[in-house]
mmCIF file of C-alpha atoms in Angstrom:
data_model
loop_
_atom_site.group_PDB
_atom_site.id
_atom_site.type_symbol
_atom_site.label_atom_id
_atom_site.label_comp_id
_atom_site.label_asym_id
_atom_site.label_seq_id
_atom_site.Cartn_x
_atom_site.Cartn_y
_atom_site.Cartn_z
ATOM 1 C CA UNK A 6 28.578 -9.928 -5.452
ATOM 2 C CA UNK A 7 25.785 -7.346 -5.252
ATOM 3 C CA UNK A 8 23.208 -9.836 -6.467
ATOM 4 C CA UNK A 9 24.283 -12.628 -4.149
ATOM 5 C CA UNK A 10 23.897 -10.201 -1.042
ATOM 6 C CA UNK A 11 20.495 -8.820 -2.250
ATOM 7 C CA UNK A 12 19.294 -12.672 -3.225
ATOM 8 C CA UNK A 13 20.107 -14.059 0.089
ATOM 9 C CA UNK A 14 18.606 -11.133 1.776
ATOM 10 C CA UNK A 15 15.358 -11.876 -0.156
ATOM 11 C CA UNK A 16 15.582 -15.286 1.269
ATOM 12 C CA UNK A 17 15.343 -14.354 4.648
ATOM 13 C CA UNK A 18 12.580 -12.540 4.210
ATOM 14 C CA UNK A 19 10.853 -15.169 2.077
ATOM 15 C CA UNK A 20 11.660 -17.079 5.498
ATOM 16 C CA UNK A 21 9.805 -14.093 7.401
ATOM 17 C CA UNK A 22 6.939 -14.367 5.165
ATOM 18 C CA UNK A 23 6.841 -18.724 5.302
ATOM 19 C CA UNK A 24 6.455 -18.200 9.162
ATOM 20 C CA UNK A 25 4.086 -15.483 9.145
ATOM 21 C CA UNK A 26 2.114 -17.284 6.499
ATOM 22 C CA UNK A 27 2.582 -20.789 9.155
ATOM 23 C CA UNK A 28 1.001 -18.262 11.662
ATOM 24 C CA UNK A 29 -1.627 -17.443 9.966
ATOM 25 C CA UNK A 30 -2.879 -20.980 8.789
ATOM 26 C CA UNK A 31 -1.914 -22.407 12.542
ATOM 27 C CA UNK A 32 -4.209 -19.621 14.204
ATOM 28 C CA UNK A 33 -6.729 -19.797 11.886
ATOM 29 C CA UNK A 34 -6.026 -15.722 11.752
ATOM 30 C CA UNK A 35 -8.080 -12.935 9.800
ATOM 31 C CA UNK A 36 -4.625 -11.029 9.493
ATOM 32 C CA UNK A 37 -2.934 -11.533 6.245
ATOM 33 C CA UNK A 38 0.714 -13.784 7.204
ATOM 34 C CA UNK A 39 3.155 -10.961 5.336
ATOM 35 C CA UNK A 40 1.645 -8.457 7.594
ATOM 36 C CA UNK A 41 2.316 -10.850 10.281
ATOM 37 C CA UNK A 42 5.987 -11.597 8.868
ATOM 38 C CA UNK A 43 6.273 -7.711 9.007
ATOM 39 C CA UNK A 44 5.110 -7.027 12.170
ATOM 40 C CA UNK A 45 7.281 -9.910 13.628
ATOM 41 C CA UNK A 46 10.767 -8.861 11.299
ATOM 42 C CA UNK A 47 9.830 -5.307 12.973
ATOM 43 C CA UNK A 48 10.341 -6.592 16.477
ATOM 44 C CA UNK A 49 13.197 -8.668 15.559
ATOM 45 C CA UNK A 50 15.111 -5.346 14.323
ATOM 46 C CA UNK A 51 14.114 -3.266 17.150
ATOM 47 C CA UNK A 52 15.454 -6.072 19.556
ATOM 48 C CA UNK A 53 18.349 -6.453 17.473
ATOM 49 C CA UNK A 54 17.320 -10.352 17.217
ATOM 50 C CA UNK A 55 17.985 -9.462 13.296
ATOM 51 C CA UNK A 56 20.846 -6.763 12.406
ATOM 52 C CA UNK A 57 19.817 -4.378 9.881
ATOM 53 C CA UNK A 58 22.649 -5.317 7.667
ATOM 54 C CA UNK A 59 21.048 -8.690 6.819
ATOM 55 C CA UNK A 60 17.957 -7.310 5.701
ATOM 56 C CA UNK A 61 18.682 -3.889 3.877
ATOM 57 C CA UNK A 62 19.746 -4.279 0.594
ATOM 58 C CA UNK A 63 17.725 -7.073 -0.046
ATOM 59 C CA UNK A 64 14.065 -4.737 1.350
ATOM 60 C CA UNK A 65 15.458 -1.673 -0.150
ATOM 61 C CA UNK A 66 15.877 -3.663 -3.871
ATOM 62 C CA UNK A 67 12.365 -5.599 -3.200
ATOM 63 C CA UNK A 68 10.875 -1.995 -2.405
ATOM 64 C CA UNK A 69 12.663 -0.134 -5.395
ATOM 65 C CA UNK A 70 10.837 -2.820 -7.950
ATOM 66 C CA UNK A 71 7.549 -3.062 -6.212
ATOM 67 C CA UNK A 72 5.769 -1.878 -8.797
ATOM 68 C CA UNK A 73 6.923 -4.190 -11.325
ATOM 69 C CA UNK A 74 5.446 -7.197 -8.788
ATOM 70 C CA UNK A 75 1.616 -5.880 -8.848
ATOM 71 C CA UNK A 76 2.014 -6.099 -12.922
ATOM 72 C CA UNK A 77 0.688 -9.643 -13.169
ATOM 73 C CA UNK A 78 -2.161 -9.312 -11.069
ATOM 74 C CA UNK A 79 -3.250 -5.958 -12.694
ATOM 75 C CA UNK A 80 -3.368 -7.871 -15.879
ATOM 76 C CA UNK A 81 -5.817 -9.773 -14.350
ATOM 77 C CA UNK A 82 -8.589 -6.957 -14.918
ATOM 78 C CA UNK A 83 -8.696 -8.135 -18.776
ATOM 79 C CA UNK A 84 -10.908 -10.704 -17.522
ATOM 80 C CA UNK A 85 -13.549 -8.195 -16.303
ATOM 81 C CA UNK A 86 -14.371 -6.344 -19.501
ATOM 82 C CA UNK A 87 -17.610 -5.024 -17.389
ATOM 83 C CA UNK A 88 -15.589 -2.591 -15.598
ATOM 84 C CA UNK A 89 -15.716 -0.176 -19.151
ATOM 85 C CA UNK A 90 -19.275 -0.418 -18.714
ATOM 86 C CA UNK A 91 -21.884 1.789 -16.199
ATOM 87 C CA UNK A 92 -20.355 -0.609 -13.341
ATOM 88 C CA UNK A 93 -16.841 0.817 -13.951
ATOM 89 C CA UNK A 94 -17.884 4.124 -13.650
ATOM 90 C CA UNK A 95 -20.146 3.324 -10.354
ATOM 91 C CA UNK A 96 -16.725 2.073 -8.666
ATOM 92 C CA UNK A 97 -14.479 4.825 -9.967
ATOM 93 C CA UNK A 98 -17.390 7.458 -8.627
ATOM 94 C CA UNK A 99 -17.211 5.761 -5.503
ATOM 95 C CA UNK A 100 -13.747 5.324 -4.762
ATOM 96 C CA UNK A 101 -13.326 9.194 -5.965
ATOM 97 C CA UNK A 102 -15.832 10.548 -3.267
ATOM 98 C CA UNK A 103 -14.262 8.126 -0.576
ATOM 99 C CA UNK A 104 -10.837 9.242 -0.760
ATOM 100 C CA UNK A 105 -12.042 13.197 -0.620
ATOM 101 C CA UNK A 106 -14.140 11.933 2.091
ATOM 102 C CA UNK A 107 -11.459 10.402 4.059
ATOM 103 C CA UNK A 108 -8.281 12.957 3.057
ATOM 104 C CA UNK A 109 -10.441 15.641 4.602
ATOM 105 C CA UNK A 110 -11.952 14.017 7.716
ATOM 106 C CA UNK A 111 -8.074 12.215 8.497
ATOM 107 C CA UNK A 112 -5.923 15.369 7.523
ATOM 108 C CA UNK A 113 -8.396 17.458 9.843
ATOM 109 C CA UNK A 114 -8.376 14.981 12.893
ATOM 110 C CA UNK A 115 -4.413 14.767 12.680
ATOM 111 C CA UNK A 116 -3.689 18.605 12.729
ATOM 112 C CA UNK A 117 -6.056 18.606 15.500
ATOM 113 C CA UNK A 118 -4.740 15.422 17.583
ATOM 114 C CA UNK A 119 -1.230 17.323 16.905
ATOM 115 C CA UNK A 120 -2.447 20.337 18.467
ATOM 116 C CA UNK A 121 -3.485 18.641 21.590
ATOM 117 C CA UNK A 122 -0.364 16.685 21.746
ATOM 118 C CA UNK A 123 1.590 19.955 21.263
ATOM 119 C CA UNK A 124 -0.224 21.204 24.293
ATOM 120 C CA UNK A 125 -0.260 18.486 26.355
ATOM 121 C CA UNK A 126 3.504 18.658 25.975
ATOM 122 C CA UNK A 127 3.658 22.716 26.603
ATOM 123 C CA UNK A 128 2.057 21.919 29.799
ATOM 124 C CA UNK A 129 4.145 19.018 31.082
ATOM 125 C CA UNK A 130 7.084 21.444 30.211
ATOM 126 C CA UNK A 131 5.855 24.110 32.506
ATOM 127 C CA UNK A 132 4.980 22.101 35.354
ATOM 128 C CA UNK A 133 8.222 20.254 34.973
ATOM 129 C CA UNK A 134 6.650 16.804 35.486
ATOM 130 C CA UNK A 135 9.016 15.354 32.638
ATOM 131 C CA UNK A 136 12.521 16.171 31.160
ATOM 132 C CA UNK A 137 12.339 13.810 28.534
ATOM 133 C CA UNK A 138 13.343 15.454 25.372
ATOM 134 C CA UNK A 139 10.988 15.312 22.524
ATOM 135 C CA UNK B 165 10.173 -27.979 -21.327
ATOM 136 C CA UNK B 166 8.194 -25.961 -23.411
ATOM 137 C CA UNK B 167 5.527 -25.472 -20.630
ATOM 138 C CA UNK B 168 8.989 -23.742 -18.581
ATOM 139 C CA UNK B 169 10.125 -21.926 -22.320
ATOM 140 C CA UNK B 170 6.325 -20.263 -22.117
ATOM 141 C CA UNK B 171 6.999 -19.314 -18.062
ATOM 142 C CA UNK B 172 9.883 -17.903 -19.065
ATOM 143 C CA UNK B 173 8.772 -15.595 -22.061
ATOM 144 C CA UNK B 174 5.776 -14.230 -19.836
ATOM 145 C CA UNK B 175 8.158 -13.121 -17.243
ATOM 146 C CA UNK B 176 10.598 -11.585 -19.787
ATOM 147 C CA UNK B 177 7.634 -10.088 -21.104
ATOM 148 C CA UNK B 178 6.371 -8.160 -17.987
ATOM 149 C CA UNK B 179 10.049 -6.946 -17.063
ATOM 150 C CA UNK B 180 11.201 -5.543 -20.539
ATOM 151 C CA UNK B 181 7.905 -3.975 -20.982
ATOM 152 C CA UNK B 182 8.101 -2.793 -17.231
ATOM 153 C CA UNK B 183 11.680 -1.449 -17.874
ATOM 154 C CA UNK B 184 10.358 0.509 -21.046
ATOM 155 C CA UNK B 185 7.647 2.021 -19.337
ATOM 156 C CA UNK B 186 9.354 3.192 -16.283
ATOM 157 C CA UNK B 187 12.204 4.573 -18.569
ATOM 158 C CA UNK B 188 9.056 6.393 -20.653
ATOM 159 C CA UNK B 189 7.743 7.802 -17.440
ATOM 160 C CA UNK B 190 11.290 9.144 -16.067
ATOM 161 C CA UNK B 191 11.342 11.465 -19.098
ATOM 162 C CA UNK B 192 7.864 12.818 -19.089
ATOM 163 C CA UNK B 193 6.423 12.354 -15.767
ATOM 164 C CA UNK B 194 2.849 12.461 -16.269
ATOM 165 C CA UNK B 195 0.312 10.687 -13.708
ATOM 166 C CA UNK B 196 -1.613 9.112 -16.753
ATOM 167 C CA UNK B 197 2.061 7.463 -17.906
ATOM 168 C CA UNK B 198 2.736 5.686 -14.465
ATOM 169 C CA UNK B 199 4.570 2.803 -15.612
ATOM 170 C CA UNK B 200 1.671 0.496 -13.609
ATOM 171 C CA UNK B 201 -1.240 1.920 -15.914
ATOM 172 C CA UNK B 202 0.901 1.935 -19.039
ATOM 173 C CA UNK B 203 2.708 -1.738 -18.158
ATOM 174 C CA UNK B 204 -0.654 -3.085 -17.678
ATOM 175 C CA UNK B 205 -2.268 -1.495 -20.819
ATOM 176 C CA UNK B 206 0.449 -2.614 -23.186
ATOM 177 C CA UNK B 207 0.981 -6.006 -21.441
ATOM 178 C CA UNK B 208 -2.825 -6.796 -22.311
ATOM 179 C CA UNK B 209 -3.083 -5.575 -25.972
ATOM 180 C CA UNK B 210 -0.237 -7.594 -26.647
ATOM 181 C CA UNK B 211 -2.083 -10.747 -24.647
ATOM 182 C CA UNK B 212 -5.834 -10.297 -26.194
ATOM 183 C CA UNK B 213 -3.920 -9.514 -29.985
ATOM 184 C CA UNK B 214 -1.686 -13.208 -29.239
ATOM 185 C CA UNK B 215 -4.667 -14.942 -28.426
ATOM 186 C CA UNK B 216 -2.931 -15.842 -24.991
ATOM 187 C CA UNK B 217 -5.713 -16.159 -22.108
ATOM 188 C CA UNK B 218 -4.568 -14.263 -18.686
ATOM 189 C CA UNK B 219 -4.437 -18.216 -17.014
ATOM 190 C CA UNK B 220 -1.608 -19.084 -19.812
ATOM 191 C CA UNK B 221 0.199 -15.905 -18.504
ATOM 192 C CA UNK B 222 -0.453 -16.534 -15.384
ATOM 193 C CA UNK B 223 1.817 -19.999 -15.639
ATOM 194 C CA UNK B 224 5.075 -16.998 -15.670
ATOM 195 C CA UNK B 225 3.003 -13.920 -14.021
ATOM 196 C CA UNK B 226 3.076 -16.387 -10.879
ATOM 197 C CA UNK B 227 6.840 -16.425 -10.209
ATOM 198 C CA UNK B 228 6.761 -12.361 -10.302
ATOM 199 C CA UNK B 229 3.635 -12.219 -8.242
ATOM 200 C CA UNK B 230 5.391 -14.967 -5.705
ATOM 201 C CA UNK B 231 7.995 -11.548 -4.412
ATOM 202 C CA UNK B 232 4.786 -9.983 -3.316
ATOM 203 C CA UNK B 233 5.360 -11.541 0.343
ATOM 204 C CA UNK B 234 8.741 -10.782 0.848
ATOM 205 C CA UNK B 235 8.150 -7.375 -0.563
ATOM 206 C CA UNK B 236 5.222 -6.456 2.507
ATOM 207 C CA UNK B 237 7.492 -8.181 4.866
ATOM 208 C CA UNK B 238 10.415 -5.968 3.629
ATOM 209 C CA UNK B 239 8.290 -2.729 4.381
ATOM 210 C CA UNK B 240 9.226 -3.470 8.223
ATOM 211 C CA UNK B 241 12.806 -1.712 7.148
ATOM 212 C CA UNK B 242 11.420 1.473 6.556
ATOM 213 C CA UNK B 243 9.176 1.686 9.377
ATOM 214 C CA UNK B 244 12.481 0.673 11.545
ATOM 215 C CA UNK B 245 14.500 3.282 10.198
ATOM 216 C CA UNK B 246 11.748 5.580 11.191
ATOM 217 C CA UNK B 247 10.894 4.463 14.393
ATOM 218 C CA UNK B 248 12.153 7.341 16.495
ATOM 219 C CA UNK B 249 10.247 9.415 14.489
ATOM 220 C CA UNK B 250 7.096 7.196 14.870
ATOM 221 C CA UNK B 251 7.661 6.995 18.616
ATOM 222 C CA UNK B 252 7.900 11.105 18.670
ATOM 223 C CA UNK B 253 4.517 11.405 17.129
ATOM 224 C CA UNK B 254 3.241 8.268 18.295
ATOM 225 C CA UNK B 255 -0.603 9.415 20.046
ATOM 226 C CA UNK B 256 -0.647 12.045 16.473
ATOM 227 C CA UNK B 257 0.254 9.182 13.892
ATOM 228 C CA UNK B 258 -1.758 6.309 15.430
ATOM 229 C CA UNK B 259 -4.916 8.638 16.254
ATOM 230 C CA UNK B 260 -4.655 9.922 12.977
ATOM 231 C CA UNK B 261 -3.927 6.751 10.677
ATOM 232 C CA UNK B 262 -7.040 5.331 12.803
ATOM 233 C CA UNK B 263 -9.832 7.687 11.951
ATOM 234 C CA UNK B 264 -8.212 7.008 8.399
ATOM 235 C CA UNK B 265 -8.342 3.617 7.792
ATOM 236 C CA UNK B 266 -11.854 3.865 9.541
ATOM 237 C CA UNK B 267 -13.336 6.765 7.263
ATOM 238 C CA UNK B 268 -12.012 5.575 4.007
ATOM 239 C CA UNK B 269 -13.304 1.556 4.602
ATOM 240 C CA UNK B 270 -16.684 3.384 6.014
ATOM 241 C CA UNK B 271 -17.764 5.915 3.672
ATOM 242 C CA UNK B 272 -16.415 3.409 0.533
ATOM 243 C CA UNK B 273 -18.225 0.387 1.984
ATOM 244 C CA UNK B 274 -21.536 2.543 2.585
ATOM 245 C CA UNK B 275 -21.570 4.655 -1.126
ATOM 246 C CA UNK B 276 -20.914 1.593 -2.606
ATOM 247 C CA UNK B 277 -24.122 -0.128 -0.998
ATOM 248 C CA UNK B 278 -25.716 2.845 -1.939
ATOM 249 C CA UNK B 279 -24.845 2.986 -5.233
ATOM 250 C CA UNK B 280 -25.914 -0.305 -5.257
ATOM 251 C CA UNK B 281 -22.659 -2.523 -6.454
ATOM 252 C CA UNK B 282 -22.193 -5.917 -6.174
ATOM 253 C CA UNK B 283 -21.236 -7.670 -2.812
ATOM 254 C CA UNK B 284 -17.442 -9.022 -4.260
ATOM 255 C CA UNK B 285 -16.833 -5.714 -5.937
ATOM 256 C CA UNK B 286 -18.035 -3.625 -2.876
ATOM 257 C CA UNK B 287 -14.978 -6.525 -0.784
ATOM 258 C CA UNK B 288 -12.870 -5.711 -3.371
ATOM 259 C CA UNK B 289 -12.589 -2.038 -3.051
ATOM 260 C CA UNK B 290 -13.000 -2.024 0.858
ATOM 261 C CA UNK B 291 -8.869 -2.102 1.611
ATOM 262 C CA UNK B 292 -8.685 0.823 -1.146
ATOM 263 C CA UNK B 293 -6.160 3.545 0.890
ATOM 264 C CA UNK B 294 -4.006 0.129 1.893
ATOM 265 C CA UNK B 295 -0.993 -0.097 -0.079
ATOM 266 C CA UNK B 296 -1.513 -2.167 -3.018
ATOM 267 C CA UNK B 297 0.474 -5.646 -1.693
ATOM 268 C CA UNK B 298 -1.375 -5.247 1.405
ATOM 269 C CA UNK B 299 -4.760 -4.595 -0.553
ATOM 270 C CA UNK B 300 -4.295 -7.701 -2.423
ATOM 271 C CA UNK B 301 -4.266 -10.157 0.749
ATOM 272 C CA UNK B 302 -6.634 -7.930 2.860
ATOM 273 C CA UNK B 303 -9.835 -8.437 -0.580
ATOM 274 C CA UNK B 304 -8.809 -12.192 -0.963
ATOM 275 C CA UNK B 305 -9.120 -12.776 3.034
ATOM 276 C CA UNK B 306 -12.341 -10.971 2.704
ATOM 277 C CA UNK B 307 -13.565 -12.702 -0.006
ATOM 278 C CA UNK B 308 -13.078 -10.285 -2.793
ATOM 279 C CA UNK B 309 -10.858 -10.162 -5.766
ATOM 280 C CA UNK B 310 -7.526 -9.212 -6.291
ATOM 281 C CA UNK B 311 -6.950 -7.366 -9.444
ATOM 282 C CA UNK B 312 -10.344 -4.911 -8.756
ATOM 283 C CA UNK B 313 -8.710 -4.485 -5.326
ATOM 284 C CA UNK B 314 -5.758 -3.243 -6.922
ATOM 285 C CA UNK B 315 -7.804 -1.248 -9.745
ATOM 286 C CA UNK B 316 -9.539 0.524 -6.485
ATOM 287 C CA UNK B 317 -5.728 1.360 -4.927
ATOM 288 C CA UNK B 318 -4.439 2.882 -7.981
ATOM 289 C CA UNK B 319 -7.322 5.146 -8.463
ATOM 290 C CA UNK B 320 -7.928 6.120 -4.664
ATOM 291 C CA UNK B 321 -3.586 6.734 -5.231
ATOM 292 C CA UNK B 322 -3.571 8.826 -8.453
ATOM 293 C CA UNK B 323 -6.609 10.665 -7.487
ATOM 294 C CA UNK B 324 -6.293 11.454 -3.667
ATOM 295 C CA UNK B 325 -2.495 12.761 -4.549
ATOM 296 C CA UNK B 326 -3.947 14.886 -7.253
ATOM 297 C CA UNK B 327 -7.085 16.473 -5.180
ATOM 298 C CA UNK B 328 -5.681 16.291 -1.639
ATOM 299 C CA UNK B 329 -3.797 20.001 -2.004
ATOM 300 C CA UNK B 330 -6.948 21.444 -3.258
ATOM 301 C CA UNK B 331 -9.191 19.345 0.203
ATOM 302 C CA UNK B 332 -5.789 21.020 2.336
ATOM 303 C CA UNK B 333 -6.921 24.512 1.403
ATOM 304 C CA UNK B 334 -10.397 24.028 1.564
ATOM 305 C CA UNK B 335 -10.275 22.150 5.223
ATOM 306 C CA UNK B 336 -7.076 24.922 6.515
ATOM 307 C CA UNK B 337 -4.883 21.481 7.014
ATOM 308 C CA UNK B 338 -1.592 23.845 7.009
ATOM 309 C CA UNK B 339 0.354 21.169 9.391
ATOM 310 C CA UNK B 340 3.198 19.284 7.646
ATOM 311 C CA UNK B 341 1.832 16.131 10.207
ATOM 312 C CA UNK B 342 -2.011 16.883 9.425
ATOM 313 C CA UNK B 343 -0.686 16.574 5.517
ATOM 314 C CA UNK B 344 1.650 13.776 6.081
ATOM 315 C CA UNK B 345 -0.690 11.586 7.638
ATOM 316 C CA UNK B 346 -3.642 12.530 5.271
ATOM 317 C CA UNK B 347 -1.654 11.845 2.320
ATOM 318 C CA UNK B 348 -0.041 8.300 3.423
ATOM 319 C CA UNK B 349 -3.345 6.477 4.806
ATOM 320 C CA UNK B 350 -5.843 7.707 2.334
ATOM 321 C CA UNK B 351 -3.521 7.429 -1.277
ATOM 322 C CA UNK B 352 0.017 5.095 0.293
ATOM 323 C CA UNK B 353 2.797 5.346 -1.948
ATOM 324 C CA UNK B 354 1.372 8.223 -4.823
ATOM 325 C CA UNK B 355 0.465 10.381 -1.918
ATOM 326 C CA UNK B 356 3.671 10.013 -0.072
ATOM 327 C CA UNK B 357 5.384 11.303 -3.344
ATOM 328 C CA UNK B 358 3.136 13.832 -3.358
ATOM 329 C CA UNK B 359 3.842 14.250 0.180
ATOM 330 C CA UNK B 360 7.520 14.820 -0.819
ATOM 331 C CA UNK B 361 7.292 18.095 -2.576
ATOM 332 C CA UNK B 362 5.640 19.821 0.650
ATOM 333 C CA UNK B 363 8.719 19.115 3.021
ATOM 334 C CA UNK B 364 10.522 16.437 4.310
ATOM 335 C CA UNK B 365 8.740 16.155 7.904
ATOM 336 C CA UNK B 366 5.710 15.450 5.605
ATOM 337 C CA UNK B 367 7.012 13.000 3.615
ATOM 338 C CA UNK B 368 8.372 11.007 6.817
ATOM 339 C CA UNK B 369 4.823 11.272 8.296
ATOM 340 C CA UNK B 370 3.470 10.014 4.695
ATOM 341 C CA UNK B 371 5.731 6.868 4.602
ATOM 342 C CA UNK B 372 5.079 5.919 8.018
ATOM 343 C CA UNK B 373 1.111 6.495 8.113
ATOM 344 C CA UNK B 374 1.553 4.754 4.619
ATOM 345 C CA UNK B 375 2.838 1.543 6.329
ATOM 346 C CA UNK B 376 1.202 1.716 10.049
ATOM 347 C CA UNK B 377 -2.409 1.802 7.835
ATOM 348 C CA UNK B 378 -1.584 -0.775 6.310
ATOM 349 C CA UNK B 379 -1.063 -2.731 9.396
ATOM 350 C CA UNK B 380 -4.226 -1.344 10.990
ATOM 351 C CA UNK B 381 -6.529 -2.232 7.904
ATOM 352 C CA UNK B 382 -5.644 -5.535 7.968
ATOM 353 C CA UNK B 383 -7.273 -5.553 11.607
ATOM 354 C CA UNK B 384 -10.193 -3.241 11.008
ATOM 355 C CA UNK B 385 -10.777 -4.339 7.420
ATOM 356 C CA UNK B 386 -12.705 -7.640 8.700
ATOM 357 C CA UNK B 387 -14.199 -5.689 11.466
ATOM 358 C CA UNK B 388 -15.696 -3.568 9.758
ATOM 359 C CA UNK B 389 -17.510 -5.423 7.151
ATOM 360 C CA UNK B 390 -18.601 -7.374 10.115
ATOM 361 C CA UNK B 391 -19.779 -4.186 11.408
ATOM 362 C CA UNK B 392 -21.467 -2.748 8.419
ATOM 363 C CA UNK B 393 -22.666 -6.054 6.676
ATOM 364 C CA UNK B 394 -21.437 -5.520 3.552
#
């Protein structure tokens, strides 16, 4: 019973994804159609256009084996034997030095954007512009 | 028939061999034993010692490869179950995930020109702190290729969860957010299990910077090579 939920719930998403792909090709788009398909099941579920309960199981179980789906195309990298060589290490050494680049500029910029946001709130507080709770 | 016998025993293939790994990894739960590297590993010694070419196992790989667009669309769940949260934090998460996506395709784009590697490789990499379905579409639509895009997610992953507590320190991040958001846009779904052990506020800043930089890379990722010329 389990499987039959979490199948059909993979084929409405497979549905999501045909559109968003339809998108894509119609508008001639630089934006990938899944990411498309996602942004558009997003709006469906926060307009309540799709219930939740259609969709969970079957994106919670796609989620849970994710993993397992990138295994083919990681396979693919025995067809580049080069990448043991000097230009395998050139990518690794440049992908290392971008992420520590990027952790450290991003996780800097968000503590301070939080700080201002913090304040910004702080002050609306005390000069009771807005109620609105946080 | 025996073309759909062959299909078959590549896709049994990947999943037992997936199943084993994963079951390898819940017992000794090393980085260097995540079921993706060792999967991969054992999936090709068995491939190049068969004599089977990666096209042949492509003919089953396919079908598994196929749940890849369901599986991005299906990340719109979690971002919906979050989406008070998101709206909370919104100017934080969406300033943040910006400079993000923006530093890591800059400064990998750039030290790859400098370093001087090729032009598909340097496409390839570009969509590196995306999460690794995303990745995939974001180097084909650029005109890279797929399995060095992934090779450049699961090392930006393993890595930036590994080093990011030691950048924390040396940069005085202390904020669960500052963490949270560092973590998900720069190494997706390694650093929001990192991102897990610090607190839970963390890890819900993790999963949804994880998925909103995603989104955002596939806009800036064309952008910016337009930008940069590379």
């Amino acid at each position: 019973m389990k499987i039959i939920t979490i199948s059909l719930q993979i084929v409405i998403l497979y549905i999501f994804s045909f559109i968003g792909t339809a998108i894509h090709n119609f508008f001639h788009l630089a934006i990938p159609g899944s990411i498309i398909a996602l942004l558009l099941l997003f709006i469906c579920l926060c307009l309540k256009i799709v219930p939740v309960k259609f969709i969970e199981s079957g994106a919670a179980y796609l989620i849970s084996i994710l993993m397992l789906l990138f295994i083919p195309t990681t396979v693919g990298i025995m067809n580049y034997p080069s990448l043991l060589s000097i230009h395998g290490a050139l990518l690794v050494i440049t992908v290392l030095l971008s992420t520590i680049i990027s952790i450290a500029i991003s996780g800097t910029a968000s503590q301070f954007f939080e700080k201002k946001a913090q304040k910004r709130k702080d002050d609306k507080e005390c000069n009771k512009f807005s109620s609105h709770s946080a | 028939m025996q073309q759909v016998f062959f299909a078959f025993c590549m896709i049994l293939l990947t999943v037992v061999v997936y199943l084993a790994m994963s079951k390898l990894y819940k017992r000794y739960a090393y980085p260097f034993l995540l079921p993706i590297l060792t999967t991969t590993t054992v999936i090709i010694i068995i491939l190049v010692m068969l004599h089977i070419p990666y096209k042949n196992y492509m003919v089953g790989g396919q079908w598994v490869t196929s749940l890849l667009g369901p599986a991005v669309v299906a990340l719109a769940y979690p971002l919906y179950k979050q989406r008070r949260f998101l709206m909370n934090y919104l100017f934080t998460i969406v300033g943040g995930v910006l400079i993000a996506a923006i530093s890591g395709m800059v400064s990998v784009g750039l030290l790859a020109k400098l370093l001087g590697i090729n032009h598909t490789l340097i496409l390839s990499i570009i969509p590196k702190s995306l999460t690794t379905p995303v990745a995939i579409e974001v180097a084909e639509g650029l005109g890279g290729n797929a399995s060095m895009a992934i090779f450049g997610v699961m090392i930006a992953g393993i890595f930036g969860a590994i080093i990011a507590p030691t950048i924390f320190k040396f940069m005085k991040v202390h904020s669960p957010i500052g963490r949270g958001i560092a973590l998900g846009s720069n190494a997706h779904a390694m650093g929001t299990s990192k991102a897990a052990e610090y607190s839970e506020l963390t890890f819900s800043m993790s999963s949804v910077a994880m998925t909103l930089c995603a989104i955002i890379g596939t806009f800036l990722g064309p952008i910016i090579v337009w930008l940069f010329h590379f």
